[in-house]
Structures are given as structure tokens and as C-alpha cells.
Short mmCIF file of C-alpha atoms in Angstrom, two decimals:
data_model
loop_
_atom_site.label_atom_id
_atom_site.label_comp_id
_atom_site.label_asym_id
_atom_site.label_seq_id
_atom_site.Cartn_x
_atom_site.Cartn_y
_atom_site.Cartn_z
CA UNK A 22 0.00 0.00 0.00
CA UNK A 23 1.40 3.15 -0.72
CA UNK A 24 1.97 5.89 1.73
CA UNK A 25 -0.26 8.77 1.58
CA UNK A 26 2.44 11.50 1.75
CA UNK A 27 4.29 9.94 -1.11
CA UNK A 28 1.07 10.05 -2.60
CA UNK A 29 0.68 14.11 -2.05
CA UNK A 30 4.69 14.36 -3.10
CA UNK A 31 3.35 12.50 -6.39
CA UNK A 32 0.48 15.20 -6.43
CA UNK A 33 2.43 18.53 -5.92
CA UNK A 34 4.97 17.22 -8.66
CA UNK A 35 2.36 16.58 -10.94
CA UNK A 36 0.70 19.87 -10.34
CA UNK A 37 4.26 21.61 -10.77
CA UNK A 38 5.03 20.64 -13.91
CA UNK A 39 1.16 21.22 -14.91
CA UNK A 40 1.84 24.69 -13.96
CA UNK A 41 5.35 24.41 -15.68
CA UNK A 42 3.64 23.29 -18.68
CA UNK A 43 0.86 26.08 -19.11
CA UNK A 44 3.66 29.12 -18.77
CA UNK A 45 5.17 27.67 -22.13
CA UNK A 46 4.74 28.55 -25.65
CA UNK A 47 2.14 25.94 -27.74
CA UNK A 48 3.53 24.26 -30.47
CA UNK A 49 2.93 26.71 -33.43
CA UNK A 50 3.96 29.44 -31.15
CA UNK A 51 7.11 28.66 -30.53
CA UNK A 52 7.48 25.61 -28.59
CA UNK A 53 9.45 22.29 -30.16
CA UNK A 54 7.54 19.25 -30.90
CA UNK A 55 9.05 16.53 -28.70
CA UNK A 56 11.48 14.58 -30.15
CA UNK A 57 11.75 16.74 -33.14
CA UNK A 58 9.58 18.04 -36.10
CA UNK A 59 7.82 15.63 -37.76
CA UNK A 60 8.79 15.83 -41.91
CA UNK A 61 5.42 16.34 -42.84
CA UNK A 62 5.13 19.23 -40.86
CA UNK A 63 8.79 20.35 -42.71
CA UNK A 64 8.64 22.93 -45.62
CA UNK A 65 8.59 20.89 -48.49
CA UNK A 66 11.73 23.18 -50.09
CA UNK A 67 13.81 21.76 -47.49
CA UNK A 68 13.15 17.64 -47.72
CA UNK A 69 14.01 18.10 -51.19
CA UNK A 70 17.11 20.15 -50.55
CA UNK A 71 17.94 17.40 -48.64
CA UNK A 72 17.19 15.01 -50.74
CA UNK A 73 20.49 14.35 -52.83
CA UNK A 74 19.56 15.64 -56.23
CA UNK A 75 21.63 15.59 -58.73
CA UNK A 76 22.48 18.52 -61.86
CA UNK A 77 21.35 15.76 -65.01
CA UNK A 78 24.38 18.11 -66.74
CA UNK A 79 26.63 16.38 -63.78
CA UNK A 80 25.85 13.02 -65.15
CA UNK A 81 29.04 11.21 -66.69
CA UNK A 82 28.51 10.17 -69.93
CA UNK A 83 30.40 8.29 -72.72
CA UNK A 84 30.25 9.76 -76.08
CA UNK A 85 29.43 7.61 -79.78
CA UNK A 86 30.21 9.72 -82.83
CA UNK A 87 28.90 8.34 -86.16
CA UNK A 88 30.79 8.64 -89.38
CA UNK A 89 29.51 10.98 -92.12
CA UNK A 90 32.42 12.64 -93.70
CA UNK A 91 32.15 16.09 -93.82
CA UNK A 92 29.43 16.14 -92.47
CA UNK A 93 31.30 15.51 -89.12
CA UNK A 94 31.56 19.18 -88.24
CA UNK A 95 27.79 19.39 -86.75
CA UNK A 96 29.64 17.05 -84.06
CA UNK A 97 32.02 19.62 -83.40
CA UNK A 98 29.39 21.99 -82.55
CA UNK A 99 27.71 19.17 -80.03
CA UNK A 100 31.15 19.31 -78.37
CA UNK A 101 30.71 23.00 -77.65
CA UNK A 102 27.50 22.86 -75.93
CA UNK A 103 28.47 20.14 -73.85
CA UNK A 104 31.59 22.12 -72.87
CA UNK A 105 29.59 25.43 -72.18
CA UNK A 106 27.58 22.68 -70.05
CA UNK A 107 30.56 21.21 -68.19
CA UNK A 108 28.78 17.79 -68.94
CA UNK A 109 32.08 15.01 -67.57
CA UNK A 110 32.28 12.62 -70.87
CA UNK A 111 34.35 9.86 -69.64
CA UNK A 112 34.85 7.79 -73.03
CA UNK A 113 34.71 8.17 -76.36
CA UNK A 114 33.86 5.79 -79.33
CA UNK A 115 33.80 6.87 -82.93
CA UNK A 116 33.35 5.67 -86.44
CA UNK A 117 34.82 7.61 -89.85
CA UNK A 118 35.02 11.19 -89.42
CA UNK A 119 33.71 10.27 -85.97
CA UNK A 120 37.09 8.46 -84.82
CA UNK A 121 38.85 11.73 -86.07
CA UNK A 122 36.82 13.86 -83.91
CA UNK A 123 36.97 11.63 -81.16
CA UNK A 124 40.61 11.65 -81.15
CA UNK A 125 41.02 15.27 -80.68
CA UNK A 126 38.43 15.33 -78.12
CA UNK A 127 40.37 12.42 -75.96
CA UNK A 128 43.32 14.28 -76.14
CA UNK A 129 42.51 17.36 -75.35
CA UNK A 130 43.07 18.05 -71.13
CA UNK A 131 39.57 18.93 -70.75
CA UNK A 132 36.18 18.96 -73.06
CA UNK A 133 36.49 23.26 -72.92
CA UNK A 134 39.89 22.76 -74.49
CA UNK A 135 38.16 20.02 -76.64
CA UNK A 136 35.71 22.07 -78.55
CA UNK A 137 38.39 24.32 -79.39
CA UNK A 138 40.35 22.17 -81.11
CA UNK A 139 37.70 20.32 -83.14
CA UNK A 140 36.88 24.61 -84.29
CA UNK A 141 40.15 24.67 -85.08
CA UNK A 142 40.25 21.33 -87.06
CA UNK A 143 36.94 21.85 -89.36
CA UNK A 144 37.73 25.76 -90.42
CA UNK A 145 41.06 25.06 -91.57
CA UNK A 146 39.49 22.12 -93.37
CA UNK A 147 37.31 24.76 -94.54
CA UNK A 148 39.73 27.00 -95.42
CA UNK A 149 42.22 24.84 -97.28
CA UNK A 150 38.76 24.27 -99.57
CA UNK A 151 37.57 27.26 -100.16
CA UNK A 152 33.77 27.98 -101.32
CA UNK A 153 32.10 25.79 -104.12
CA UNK A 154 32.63 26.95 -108.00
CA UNK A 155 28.47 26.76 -108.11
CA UNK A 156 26.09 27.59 -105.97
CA UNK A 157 27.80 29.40 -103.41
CA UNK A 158 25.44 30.79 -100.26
CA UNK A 159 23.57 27.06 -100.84
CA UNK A 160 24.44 24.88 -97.71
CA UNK A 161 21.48 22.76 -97.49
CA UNK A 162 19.39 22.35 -100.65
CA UNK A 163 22.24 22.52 -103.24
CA UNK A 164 20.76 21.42 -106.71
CA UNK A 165 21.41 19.01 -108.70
CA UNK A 166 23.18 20.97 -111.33
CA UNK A 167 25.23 22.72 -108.34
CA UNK A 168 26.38 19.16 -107.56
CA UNK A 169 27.32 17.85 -110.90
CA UNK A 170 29.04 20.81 -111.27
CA UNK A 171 30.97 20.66 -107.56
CA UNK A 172 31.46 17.19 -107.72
CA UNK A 173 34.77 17.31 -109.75
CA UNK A 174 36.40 19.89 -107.09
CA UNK A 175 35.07 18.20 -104.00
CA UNK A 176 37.07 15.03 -105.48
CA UNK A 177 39.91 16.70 -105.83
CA UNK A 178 40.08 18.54 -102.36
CA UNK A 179 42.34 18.70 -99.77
CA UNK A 180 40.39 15.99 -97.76
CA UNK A 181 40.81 13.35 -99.93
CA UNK A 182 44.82 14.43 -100.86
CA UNK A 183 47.56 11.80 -99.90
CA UNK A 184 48.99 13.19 -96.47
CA UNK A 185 46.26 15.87 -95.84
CA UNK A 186 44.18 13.97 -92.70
CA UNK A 187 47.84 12.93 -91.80
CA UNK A 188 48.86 16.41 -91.02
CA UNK A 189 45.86 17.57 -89.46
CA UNK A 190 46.00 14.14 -86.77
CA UNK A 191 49.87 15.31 -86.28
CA UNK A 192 49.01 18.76 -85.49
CA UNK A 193 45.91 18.28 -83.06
CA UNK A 194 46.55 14.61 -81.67
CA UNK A 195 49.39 14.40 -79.44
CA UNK A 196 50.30 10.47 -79.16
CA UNK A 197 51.48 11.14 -75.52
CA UNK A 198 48.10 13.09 -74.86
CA UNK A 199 45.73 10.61 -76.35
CA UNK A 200 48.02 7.52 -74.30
CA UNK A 201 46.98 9.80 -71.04
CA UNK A 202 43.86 10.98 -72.32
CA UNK A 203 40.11 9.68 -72.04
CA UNK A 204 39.70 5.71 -73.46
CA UNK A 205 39.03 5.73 -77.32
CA UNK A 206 37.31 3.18 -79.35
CA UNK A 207 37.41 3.21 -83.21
CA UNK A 208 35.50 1.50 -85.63
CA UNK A 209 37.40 -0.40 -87.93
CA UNK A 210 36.69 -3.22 -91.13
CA UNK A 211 39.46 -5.72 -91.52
CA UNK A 212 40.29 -5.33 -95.37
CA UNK A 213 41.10 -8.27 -98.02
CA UNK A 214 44.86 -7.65 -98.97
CA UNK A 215 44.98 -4.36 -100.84
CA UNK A 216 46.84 -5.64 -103.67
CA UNK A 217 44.20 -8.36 -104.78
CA UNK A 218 42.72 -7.54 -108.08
CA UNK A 219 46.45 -5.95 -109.34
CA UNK A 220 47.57 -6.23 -112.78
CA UNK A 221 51.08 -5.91 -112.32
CA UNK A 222 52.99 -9.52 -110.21
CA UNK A 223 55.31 -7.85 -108.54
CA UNK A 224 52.74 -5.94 -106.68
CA UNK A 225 52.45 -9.29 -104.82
CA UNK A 226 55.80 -9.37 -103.58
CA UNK A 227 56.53 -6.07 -102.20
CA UNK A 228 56.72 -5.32 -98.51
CA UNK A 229 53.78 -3.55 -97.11
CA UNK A 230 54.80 -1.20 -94.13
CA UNK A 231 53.76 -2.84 -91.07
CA UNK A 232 52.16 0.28 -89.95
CA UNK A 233 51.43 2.84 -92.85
CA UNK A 234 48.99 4.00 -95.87
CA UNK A 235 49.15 0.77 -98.01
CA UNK A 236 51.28 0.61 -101.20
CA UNK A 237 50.10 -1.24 -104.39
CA UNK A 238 47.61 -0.78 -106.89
CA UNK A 239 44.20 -2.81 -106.14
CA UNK A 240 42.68 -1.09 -103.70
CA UNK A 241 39.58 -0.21 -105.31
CA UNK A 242 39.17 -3.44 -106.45
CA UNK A 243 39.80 -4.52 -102.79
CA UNK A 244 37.07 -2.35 -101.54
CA UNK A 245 34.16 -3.77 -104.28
CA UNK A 246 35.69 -7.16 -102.69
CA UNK A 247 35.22 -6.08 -98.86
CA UNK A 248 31.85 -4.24 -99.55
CA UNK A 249 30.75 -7.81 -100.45
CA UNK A 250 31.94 -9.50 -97.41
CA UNK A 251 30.52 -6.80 -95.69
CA UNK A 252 26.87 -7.14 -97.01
CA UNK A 253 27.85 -10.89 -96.81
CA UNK A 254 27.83 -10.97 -92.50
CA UNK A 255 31.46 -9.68 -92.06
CA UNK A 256 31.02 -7.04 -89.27
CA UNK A 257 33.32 -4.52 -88.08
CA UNK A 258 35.72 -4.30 -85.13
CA UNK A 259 35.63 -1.78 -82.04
CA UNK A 260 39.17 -1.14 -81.42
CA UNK A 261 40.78 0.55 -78.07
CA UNK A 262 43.50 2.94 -79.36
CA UNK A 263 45.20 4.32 -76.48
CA UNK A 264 47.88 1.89 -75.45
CA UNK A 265 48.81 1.38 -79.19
CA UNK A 266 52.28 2.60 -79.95
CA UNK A 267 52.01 6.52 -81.61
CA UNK A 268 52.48 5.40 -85.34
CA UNK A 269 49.79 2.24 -84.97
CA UNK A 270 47.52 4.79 -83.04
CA UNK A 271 48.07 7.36 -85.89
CA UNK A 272 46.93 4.56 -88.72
CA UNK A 273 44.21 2.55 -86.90
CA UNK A 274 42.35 6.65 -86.50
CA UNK A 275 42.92 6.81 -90.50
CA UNK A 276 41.98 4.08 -91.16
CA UNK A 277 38.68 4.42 -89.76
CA UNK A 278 38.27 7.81 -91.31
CA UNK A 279 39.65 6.36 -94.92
CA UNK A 280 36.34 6.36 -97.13
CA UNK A 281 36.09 3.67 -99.57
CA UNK A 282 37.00 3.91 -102.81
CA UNK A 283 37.99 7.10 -102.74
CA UNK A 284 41.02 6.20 -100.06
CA UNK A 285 43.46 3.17 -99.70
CA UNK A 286 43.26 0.77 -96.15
CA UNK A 287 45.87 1.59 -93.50
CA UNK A 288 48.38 -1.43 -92.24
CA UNK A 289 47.83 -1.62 -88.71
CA UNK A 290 49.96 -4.46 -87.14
CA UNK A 291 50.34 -5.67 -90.27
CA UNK A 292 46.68 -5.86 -90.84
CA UNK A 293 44.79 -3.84 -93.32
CA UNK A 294 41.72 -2.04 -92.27
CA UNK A 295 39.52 0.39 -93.41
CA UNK A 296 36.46 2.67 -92.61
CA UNK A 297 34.45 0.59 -90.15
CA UNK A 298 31.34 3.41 -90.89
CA UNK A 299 30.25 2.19 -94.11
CA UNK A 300 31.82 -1.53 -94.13
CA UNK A 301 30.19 -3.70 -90.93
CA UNK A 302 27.45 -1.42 -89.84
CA UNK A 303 29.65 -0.05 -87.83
CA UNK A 304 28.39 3.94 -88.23
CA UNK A 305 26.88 3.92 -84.30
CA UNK A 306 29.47 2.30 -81.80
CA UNK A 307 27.44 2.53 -78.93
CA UNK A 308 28.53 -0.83 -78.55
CA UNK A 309 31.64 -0.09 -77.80
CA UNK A 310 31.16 1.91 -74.69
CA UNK A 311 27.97 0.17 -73.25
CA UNK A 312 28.80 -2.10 -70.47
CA UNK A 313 32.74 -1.31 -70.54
CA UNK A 314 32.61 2.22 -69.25
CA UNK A 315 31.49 3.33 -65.62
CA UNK A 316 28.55 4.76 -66.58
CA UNK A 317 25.18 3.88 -67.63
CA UNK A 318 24.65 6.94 -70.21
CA UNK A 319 25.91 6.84 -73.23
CA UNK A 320 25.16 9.99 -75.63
CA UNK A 321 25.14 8.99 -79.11
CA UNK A 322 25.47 12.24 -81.97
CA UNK A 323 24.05 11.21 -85.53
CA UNK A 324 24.84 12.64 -88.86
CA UNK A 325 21.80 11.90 -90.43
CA UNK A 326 18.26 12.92 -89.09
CA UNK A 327 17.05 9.54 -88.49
CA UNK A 328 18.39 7.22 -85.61
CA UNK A 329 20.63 4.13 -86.71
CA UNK A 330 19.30 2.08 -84.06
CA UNK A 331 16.79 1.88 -81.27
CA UNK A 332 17.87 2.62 -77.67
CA UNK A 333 17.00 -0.44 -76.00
CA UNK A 334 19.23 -2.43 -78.44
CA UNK A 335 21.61 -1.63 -75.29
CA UNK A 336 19.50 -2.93 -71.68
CA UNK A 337 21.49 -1.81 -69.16
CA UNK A 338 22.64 1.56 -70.70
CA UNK A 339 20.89 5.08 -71.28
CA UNK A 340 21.23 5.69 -74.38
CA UNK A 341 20.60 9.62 -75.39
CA UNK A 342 20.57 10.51 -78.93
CA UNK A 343 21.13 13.30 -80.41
CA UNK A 344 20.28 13.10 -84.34
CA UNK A 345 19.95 16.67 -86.96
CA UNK A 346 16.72 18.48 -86.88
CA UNK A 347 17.11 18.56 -90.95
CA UNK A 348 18.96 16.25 -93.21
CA UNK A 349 22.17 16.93 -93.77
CA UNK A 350 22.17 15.50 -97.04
CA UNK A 351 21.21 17.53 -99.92
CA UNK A 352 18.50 15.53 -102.49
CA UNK A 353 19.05 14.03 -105.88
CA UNK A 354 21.53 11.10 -106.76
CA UNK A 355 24.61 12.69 -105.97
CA UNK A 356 23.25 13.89 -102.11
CA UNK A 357 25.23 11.75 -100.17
CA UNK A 358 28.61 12.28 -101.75
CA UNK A 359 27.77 15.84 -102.07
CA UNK A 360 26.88 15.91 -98.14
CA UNK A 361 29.96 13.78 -97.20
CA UNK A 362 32.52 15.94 -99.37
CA UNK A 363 31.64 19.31 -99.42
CA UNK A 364 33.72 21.41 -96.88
CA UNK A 365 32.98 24.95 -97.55
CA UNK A 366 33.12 27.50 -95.32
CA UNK A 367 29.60 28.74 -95.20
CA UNK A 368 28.68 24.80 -95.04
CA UNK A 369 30.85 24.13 -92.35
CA UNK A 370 29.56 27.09 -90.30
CA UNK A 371 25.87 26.03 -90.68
CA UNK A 372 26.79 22.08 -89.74
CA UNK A 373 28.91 23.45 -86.56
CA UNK A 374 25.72 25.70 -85.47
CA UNK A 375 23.34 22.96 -86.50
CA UNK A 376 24.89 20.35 -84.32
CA UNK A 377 25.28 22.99 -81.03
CA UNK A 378 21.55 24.29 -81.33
CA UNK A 379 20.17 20.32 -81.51
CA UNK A 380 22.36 19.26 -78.54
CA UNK A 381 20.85 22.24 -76.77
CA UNK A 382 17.12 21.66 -77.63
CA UNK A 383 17.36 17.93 -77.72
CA UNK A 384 19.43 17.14 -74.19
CA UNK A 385 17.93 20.40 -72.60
CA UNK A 386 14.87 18.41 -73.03
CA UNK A 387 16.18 15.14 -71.45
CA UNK A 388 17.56 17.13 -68.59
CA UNK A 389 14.45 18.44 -67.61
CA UNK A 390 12.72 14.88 -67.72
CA UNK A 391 15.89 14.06 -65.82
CA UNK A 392 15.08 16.77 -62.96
CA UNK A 393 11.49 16.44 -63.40
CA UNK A 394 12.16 12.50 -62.33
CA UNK A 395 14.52 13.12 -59.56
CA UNK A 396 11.97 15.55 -58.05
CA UNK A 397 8.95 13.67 -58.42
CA UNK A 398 10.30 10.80 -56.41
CA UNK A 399 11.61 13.22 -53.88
CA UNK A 400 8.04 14.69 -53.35
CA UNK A 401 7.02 11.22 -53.01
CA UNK A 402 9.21 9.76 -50.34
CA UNK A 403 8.09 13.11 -48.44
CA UNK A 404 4.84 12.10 -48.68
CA UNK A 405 5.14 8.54 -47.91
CA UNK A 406 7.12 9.59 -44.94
CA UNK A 407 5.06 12.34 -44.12
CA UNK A 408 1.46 9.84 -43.88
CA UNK A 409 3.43 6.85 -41.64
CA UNK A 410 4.24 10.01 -38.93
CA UNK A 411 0.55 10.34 -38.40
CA UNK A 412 0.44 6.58 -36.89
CA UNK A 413 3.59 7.16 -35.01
CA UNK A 414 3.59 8.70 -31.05
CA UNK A 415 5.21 11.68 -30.31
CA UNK A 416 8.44 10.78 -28.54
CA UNK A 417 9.44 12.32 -25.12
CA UNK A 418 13.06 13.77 -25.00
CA UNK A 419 12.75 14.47 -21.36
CA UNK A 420 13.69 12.51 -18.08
CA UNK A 421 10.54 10.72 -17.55
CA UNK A 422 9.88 7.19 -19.37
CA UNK A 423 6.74 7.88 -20.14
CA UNK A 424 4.56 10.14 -22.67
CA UNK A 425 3.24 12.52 -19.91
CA UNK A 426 4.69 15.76 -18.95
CA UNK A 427 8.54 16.17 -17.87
CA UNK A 428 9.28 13.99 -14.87
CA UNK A 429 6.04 12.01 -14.66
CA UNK A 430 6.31 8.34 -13.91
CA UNK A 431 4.36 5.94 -15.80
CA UNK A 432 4.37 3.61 -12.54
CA UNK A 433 1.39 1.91 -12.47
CA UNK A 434 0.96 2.10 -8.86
CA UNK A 435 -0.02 5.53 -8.56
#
């Protein structure tokens, strides 16, 4: 039995803090909830500050450049936005004209310092040409005549000269840079022997360099021969260039920028390769990066305004693409080698801004899904969080064990 004083002790402490408890401020007036504020009584703004979002620009990416030729300085204006964007590419992977791009971008120290160089690249290439003997102001819809009548100087130009992509690789592609640089795949398309199809014997008995432009005379024979075995199931090869000692590096790049027909394979290691863009469906080479980088986006830039393949050919990887609003390819039967050859100035300068207003419209657009997603599921685990604190007590911070004012008991004697 409990003593009746203890029991009026119990009393006047009860009535204390009673009295203790109606001098202070009500919750909404100032007074703390006990054991802190529940979240759904937070401000919203601050859960999702809290929340760990992340800037979709901050995302590290690898990069996939299709071939295309000339056409290859719209991807030089994609590099710019991304730069102004300070987007963190972490790989790169290119095919054609994209495997020359992609080598100045790896060895560049940074992507700012990357877009600079591929400006540099495209208007000398666009200066050593010069503007078009017809139909100069035309960029996009050139006519037909226009082409027939470009056609014989686009041939001829300095793109296409022996030694002219060799320069231009020499004076923006440090070997030393590129071995340090970000990882670079090329496409490649393991050639027949160049000499097949040559009139002259003794063609089949001279020494090829073991890395170098091939010698000999059959090499547009050779490339009717390996566009066969290409439509026949022979499929290119993603190669990883930055180990490769500076001269191999140098030839495996050309050779998956030589376009058929029109240039000779490259001996690389003794094997002769050529563009891996139009030989072994090789133009995309997403596949190259997807599952060997650490990342799970890869952003693949088009030269032609309709996708080469369909993102989920890749499960596992994000694949962005970013493909021209317009065609790049002027029409009639001499578009494509019109589009892939022509390196004027005024067309260069309309590819260049091309390519940097899609990247803009097209990933501005998957950064705000991006941000759109990351916020929606932060709203969501407020809620969620917010609805199982209604079925939850308030806790007590204070002395006491139980849920009644400071320094009551919960004994159940009293």
C-alpha cells in the first residue's frame, strides 16, 4: 500500500510541472515538438534540398560519334554545348570522321579545351577548300546541277589528298596526350589484302609497311571485294587505341576515317583495315562503350536525321541521342557524296551551329525529364514519410519514461 504523503509528493509534482507546462509557448507558437519536427510538418523546399539531387548536366557520360564525312563538323558543334555545359564525358567511341573527332576530343586536357580544337580542325578544313565553284550561299538544298558541277572539285580537295588527314591528326593529336587521355574506341573493317585484283605480279611481292597508308595498286578493287563481305555478314571491329604505340595509333584513326574507294586501307599491325562506318554497320558504336565504361549513359550524336538504331538495343545503358533536326544531305543522286565531301566554309559554319543548337534543344529536353524525375520521387518519399508520422507517437526527450509531462512516472501504482 502506498503511503499517503508519497502520494501528495506524487500530487504537488504533478501539479508543478502542470503549472510548468501552461507558462510555455504551444507548439505553433514557438514551442518544439518533442522529439523533433515531424517531416510532414517540414517545408517541403527543405526535404528536397535534402534530398540528394543531382544537376542531369553532372551526369558522366560516354560519347558515340557516327561517321559521315564532312558532315562531321555538326559534331564539333555538339562538343561546344556540352563544354559550355561542363557535362564530364568519360569515353569516347567513334566511327569515320567520328574516330577523327573523337581523337582530338580524348586528347585534349579537358572537353572546354576540346571544342576548341575540333573549331580549329573543321575551319582550316574549310579554309584549305575554299567555297564551291556553283552555288555558293547554298548549304542545305544545293541542286542538282550545283552538284554535278561541284562534284569534280570536292574530289579533288584537300580531304581526300595523300597526307592531308595525316597532317591535321599530327598537329591536333598528341600520341602522348591521347596515351593519357580519355579511353578511345574506333571503328574499324578488316580489309582483303589491298593488292588483290592488281595487274602488275610484282605488286604481290613487295613489302607492305607494317604500320602505314598501303602501297600497291588494287585497292579499289579490294574495296568492291570487302563491300561484299561486308553485305555478306562480315562485321566490323571496335578497337581501343590508347595503349597502341604513336604510329599504330596514328593509322588505326585513318583508317577508320579512310572512305572507300575514294582512299586506300591503312596497315595496322600488319593488318589492313579500313572505314568501319560504311563496311560492318559499324556507323553507331554505342557498342563499344555500353557495359565497358562506368557509366550507364551513353550519348550517341548522328549525322543523319534519323536514328541508326533503337535505344533499348543496349538494356542496361541510357542511351541519349542526339540526331539533326534537318537532313544533312542535300536531295538528288549525288546527295550523299555531295553531303559527305563538301567542306565549304559557309557549309561548315551552318553544320557546326546545327549540331550545337540540336544538342541544346534535344538534351535540354532530357535534362528536364531528368530533374522532373529526380523531383517527383523526392516529393514522393516526403509524402510517404510524411502519412506513416501520423500513426507514429510523439516521442518524449525528457527525463521521464513515459509520454506525460517532464518527470512524470508511468508507474502503475499511482
Amino acid at each position: 500500500m502506498v503511503d499517503p504523503e508519497e502520494i501528495a509528493r506524487r500530487a504537488r509534482q504533478i501539479g508543478d510541472a502542470a503549472g510548468r507546462a501552461r507558462s510555455e509557448p504551444l507548439y505553433g507558437a514557438g514551442a518544439p515538438v518533442p522529439g523533433g519536427e515531424p517531416r510532414g510538418l517540414r517545408d517541403p523546399r527543405e526535404v528536397v534540398a535534402e534530398s540528394g539531387l543531382v544537376d542531369p548536366r553532372r551526369v558522366p557520360v560516354g560519347l558515340a560519334l557516327a561517321g559521315g564525312g564532312a558532315k562531321g563538323a555538326y559534331q564539333a558543334g555538339v562538343v561546344r554545348f556540352l563544354a559550355e555545359q561542363g557535362v564530364q564525358v568519360v569515353a569516347v567511341a567513334g566511327a569515320s570522321i567520328g574516330a577523327l573527332n573523337g581523337a582530338v576530343l580524348a586528347a585534349a586536357r579537358d572537353l572546354a579545351a576540346a571544342a576548341v580544337a575540333l573549331r580549329e580542325v573543321w575551319w582550316q578544313a574549310a579554309r584549305d577548300t575554299g567555297p564551291p565553284k556553283a552555288g555558293v550561299g547554298v548549304v542545305w538544298d544545293e541542286g542538282i546541277g550545283d552538284q554535278v558541277r561541284n562534284l569534280p572539285g570536292r574530289m579533288s580537295g584537300p580531304m581526300l589528298q595523300p597526307g592531308y588527314l595525316d597532317a591535321l591528326l599530327t598537329k591536333y593529336v598528341d600520341p602522348e596526350a591521347l596515351r593519357r587521355g580519355l579511353p578511345l574506341f574506333v571503328t574499324t573493317f578488316r580489309a582483303v589484302d589491298p593488292v588483290v585484283g592488281s595487274r602488275r605480279p610484282l605488286d604481290y611481292f613487295r613489302n607492305q609497311p607494317w604500320d602505314g597508308p598501303v602501297r600497291g595498286a588494287g585497292f579499289r578493287l579490294g574495296a568492291m571485294i570487302d563491300v561484299l563481305r561486308s553485305k555478306a555478314g562480315r562485321s566490323s571491329d571496335w578497337v581501343y587505341v590508347n595503349d597502341m604505340p604513336p604510329v599504330r595509333m596514328h593509322n588505326v584513326i585513318l583508317g577508320s576515317a579512310g572512305i572507300p574507294f575514294l582512299m586506300a586501307p591503312r596497315n595496322v599491325n600488319g593488318v589492313p583495315v579500313r572505314d568501319g562506318d560504311v563496311l560492318g554497320r559499324g556507323n553507331m558504336p554505342v557498342g563499344a562503350l555500353a557495359g565497358r565504361i562506368p557509366c550507364e549513359r551513353v550519348v550517341a550524336v548522328h549525322l543523319q536525321d534519323q536514328p541508326l538504331f533503337h535505344g533499348g538495343a543496349f538494356p542496361g545503358s541510357d542511351v541519349v541521342q542526339i540526331h539533326p533536326s534537318r537532313s544533312l544531305r542535300p536531295s538528288g543522286p549525288l546527295g550523299t557524296a555531295s553531303g559527305s565531301l563538301d567542306l565549304s566554309p559557309a557549309r561548315v559554319e551552318a553544320l557546326y551551329e546545327l549540331g550545337y543548337d540540336d544538342a541544346k534543344d534535344q538534351l535540354g529536353r532530357v535534362w528536364t525529364e531528368d530533374a522532373a524525375r529526380q523531383l517527383a520521387e523526392a516529393v514522393a518519399g516526403f509524402r510517404h514519410d510524411a502519412v506513416a508520422e501520423l500513426d507514429e507517437p510523439l516521442r518524449n526527450p525528457g527525463p521521464g519514461s513515459g509520454s506525460g509531462p517532464e518527470g512524470i512516472t508511468d508507474d502503475p501504482e499511482i
